[in-house]
Coordinates of C-alpha atoms in Angstrom, one line a residue:
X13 CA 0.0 0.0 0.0
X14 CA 1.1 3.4 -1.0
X15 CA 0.5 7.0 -0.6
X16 CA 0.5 8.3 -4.3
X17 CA -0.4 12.2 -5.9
X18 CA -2.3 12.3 -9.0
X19 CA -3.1 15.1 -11.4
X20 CA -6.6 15.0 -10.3
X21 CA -7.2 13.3 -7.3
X22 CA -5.1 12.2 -4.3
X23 CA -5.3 8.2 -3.6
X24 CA -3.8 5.4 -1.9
X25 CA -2.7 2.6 -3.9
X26 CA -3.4 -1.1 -2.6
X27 CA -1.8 -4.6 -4.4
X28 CA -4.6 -6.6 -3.7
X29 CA -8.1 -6.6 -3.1
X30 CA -11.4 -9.3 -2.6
X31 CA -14.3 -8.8 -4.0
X32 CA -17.6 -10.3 -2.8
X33 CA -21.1 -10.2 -3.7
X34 CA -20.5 -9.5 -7.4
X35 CA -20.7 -14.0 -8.7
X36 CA -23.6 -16.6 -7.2
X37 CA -24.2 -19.9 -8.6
X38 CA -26.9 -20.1 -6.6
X39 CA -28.2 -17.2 -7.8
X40 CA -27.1 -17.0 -11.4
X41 CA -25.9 -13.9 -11.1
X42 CA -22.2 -13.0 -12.2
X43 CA -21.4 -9.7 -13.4
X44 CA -17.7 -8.9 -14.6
X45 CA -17.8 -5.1 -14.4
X46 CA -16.4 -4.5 -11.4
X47 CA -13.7 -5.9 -11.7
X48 CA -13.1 -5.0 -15.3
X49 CA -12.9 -1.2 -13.8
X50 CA -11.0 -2.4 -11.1
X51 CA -8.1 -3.9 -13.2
X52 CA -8.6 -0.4 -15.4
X53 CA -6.9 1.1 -12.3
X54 CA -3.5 -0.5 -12.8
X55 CA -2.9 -0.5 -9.4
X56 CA -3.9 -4.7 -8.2
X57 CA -1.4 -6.7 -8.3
X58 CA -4.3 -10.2 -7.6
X59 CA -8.2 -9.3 -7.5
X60 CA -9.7 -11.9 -5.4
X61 CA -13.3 -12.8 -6.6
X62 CA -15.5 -14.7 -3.9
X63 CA -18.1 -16.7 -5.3
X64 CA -20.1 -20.0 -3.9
X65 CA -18.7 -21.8 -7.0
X66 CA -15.0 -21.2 -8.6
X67 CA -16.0 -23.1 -12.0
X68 CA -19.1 -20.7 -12.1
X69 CA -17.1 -17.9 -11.0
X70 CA -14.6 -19.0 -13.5
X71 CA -16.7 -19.4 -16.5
X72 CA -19.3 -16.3 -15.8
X73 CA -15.8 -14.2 -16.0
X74 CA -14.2 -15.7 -18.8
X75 CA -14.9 -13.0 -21.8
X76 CA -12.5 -11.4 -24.4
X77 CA -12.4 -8.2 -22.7
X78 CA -11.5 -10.1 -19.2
X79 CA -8.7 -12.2 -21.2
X80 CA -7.5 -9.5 -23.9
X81 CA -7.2 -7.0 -20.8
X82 CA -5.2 -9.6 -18.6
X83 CA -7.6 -9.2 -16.2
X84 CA -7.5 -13.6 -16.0
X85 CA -3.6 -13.2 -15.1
X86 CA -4.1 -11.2 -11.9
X87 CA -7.7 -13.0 -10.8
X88 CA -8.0 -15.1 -7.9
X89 CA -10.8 -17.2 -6.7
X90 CA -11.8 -18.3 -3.3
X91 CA -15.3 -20.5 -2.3
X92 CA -17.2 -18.9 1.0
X93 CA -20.6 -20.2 1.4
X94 CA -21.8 -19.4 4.6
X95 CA -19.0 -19.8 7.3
X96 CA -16.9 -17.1 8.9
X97 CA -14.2 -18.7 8.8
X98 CA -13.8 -19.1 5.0
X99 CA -14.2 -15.4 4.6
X100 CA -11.6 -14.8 7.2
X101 CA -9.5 -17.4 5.6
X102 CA -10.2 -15.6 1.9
X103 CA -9.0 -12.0 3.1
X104 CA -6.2 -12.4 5.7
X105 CA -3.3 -10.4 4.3
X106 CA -5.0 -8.5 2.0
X107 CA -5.4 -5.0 1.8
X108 CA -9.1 -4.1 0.6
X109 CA -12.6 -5.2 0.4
X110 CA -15.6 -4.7 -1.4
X111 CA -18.5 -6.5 -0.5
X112 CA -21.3 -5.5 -2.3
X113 CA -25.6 -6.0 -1.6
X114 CA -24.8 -6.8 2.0
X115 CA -28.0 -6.0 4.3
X116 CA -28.4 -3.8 7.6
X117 CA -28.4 -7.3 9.6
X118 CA -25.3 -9.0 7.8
X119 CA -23.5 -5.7 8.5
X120 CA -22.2 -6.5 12.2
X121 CA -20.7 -9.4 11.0
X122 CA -19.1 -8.4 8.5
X123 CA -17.7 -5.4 10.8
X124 CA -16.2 -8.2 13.1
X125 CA -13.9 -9.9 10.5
X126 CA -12.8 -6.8 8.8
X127 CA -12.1 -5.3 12.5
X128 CA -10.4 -8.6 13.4
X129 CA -7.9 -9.0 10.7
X130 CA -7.4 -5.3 11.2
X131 CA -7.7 -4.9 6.8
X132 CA -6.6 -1.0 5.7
X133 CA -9.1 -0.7 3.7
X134 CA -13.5 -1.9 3.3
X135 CA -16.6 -0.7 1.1
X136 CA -19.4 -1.9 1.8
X137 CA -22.5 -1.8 -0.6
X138 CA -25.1 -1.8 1.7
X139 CA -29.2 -2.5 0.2
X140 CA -31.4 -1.2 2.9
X141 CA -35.1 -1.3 2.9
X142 CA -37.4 1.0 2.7
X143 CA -37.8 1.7 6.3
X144 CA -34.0 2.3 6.5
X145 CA -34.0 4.4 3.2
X146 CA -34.9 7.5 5.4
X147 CA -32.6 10.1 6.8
X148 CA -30.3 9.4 9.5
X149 CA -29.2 5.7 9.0
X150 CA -25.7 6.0 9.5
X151 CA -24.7 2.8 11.2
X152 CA -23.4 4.8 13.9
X153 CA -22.1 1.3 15.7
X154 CA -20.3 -0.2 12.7
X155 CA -18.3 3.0 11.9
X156 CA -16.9 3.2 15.2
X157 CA -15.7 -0.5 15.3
X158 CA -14.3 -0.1 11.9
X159 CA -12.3 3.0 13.3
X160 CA -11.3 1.8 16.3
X161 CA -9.5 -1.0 14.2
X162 CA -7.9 1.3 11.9
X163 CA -10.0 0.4 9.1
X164 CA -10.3 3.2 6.6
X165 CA -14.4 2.3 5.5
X166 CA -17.1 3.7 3.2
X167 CA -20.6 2.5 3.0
X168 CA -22.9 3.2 0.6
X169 CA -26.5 2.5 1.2
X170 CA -28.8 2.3 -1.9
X171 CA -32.8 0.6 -2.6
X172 CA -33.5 -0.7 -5.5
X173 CA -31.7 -0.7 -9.0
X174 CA -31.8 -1.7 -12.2
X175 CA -29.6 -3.9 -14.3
X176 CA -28.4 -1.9 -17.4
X177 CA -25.5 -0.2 -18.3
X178 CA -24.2 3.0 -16.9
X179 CA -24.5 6.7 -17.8
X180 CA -28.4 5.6 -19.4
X181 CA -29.7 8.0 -16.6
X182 CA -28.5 10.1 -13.6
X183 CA -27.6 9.2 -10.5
X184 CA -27.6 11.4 -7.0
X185 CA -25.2 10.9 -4.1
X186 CA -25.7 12.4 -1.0
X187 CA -24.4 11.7 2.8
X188 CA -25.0 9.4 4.9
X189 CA -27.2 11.4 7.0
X190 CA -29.5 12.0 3.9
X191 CA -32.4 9.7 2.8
X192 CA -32.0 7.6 -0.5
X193 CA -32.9 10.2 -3.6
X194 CA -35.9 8.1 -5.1
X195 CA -37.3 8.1 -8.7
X196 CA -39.8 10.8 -8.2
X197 CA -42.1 11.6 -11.1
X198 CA -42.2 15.7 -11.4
X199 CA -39.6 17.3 -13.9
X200 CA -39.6 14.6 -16.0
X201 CA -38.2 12.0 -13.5
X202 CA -38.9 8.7 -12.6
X203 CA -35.8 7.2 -13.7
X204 CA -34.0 4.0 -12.2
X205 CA -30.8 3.8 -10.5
X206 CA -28.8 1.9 -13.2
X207 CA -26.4 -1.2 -11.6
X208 CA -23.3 -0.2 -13.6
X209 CA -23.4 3.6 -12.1
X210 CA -23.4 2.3 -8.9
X211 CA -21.1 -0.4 -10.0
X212 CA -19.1 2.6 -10.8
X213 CA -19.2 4.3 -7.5
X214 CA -18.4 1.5 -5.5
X215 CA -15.0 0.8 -7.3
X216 CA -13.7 4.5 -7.5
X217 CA -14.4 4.9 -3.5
X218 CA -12.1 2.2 -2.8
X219 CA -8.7 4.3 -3.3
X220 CA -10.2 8.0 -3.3
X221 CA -9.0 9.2 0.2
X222 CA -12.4 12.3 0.3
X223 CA -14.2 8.9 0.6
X224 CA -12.5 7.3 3.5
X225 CA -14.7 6.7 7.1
X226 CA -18.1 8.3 5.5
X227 CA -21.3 6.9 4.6
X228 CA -22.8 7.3 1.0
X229 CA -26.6 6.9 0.2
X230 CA -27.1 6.6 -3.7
X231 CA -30.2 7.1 -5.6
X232 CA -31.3 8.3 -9.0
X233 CA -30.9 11.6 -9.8
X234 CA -32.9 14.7 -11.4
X235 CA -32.1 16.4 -14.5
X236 CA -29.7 18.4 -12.7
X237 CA -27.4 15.8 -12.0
X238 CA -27.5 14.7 -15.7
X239 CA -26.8 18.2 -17.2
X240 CA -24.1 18.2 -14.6
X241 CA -22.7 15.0 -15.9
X242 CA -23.3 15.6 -19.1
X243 CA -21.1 18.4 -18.7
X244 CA -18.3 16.4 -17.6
X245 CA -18.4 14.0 -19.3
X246 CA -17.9 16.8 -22.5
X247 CA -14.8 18.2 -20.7
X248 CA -13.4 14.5 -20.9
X249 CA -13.2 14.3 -17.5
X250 CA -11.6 10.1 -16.0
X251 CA -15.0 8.6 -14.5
X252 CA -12.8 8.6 -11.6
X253 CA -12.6 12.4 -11.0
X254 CA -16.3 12.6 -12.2
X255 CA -17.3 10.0 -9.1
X256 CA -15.2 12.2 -7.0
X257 CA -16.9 15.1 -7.9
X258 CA -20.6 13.9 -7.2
X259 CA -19.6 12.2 -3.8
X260 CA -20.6 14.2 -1.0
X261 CA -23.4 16.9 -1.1
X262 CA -22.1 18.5 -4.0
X263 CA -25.3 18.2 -5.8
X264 CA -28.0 18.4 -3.2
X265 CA -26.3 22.3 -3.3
X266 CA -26.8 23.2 -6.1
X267 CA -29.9 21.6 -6.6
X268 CA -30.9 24.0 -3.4
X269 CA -29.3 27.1 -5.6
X270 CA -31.2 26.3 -8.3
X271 CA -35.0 25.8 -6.3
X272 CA -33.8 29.4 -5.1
X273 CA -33.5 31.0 -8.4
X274 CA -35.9 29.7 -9.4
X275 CA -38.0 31.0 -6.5
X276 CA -37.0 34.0 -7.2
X277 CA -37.7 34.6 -10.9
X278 CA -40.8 33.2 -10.4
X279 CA -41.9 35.7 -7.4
X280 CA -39.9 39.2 -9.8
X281 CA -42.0 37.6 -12.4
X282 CA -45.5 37.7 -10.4
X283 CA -44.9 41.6 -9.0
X284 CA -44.1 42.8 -12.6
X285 CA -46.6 44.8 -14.1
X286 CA -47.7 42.9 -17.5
X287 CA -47.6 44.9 -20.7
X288 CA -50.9 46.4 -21.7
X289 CA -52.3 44.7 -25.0
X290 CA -54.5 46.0 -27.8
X291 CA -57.3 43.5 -26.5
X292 CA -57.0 44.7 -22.9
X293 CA -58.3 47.8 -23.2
X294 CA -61.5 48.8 -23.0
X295 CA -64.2 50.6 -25.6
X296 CA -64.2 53.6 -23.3
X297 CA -60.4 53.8 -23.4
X298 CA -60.5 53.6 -26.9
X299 CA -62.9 56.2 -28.0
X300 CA -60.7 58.9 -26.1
X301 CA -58.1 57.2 -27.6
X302 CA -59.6 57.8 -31.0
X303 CA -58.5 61.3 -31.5
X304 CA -59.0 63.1 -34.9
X305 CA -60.8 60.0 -36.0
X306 CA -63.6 59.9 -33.2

């Protein structure tokens, strides 16, 4: 693990990571994004994937962009089904973790491995329900085990998403503190929380340092958030700096600025007197208005 300086960004570096939640035979659900972006980063020296199957894991992966890429050189594969002891087995010595669509109640325990084998480095995905989608669900309890371990954590809670590919429609991050932005159908939203753009989140967290020992809640966003993107996007900003920019309350700001203006306008626009027209006035007014021609 090192301490590095980038052009945009400060990070840490880490050699190897584990990744879990992302492969389930039992399930049938693999999905080799993540850790197509997280090889991207040139930075992992083995990416672990966890999986209840390795020839599942194995054969959902294998692709031309996972073999072209020589993401297969640097994978790893390790079965945990359902005891501790195999996930503690699977990520003693390594230096991160993402475990992704963990719930509220699995949360605990996953707090006590990563405390006990003391790892640098955790991000948790976290799928809460709608009773915990509300404001102030910070898992007060689980940060403070983490921290008294010296584990540098982010979780990020979101509800439900859609499997599709990323940058289809916008997304909204806010703090932990904050409730889950939901689809909402004024303005011409209603949109779904695309996997991949979460996908994408989760994997830039794990070495941006502004994310390190906060709590994320992610959520489709408004058209704010995709003219803000958009705009990015056009500047040929990495995906990395763009994540950077959105986490945090950068958005929930200027969507504030914006209601204000708006506000505004609308109130300079109600107190203004409105031009006369031709049809407004009335007969009397226009037979002394009729002059030489009355």
């Amino acid at each position: 693990m090192k301490q590095t300086q980038y052009e945009d960004i400060n990070a840490i570096t880490y050699s190897s990571v584990v990744v879990s939640g992302f492969i389930s035979k039992e399930s049938n659900f693999a999905d080799t994004f993540p850790f197509l972006k997280l090889h991207e980063k040139n930075e992992f020296e083995m990416i672990t994937a966890i999986s209840d199957d390795i020839g599942f894991a194995k054969k959902r992966l294998a692709s031309p962009a996972t073999v072209y890429s020589g993401l297969f050189d640097i994978m790893n594969y390790a079965v945990v089904n359902t005891e501790v002891n195999e996930l503690e087995s699977s990520l003693s010595g390594k230096d991160a973790w993402i475990a992704f669509n963990i719930s509220s109640s699995d949360l605990p325990k996953y707090t006590d491995i990563a405390s006990k084998l003391q790892l640098p480095r955790v991000v948790f995905g976290v799928h809460v329900t709608d009773e915990e989608a509300g404001p102030n669900v910070t898992f007060e309890d689980t940060c403070e085990a983490l921290a008294a371990a010296g584990t540098n954590y982010t979780i990020i809670k979101f509800g439900e998403v859609r499997e599709m590919a990323e940058a289809r429609f916008p997304y909204r991050v806010r703090r932990g503190n904050e409730s889950i932005p939901l689809p909402t159908v004024d303005r011409g939203q209603g949109q779904p929380l695309s996997s991949k753009d979460l996908y994408r989140v989760i994997v830039e967290c794990v070495d941006l340092v502004k994310t390190f020992n906060k709590v994320y809640s992610v959520g489709p966003g408004t058209f704010l958030d995709s003219e803000v993107l958009t705009y990015m996007k056009a500047q040929g900003w990495p995906e990395r700096v763009q994540v950077g920019m959105m986490m945090g309350d950068l958005m929930d700001s200027i969507e504030r600025k914006y209601e204000a203006e708006t506000e505004r306008v609308s109130k300079m626009n109600a107190t203004r007197p409105l031009p006369v027209s031709a049809a407004s006035i009335t007969a009397s007014q226009r037979s002394k208005s009729t002059g030489f021609f009355g």
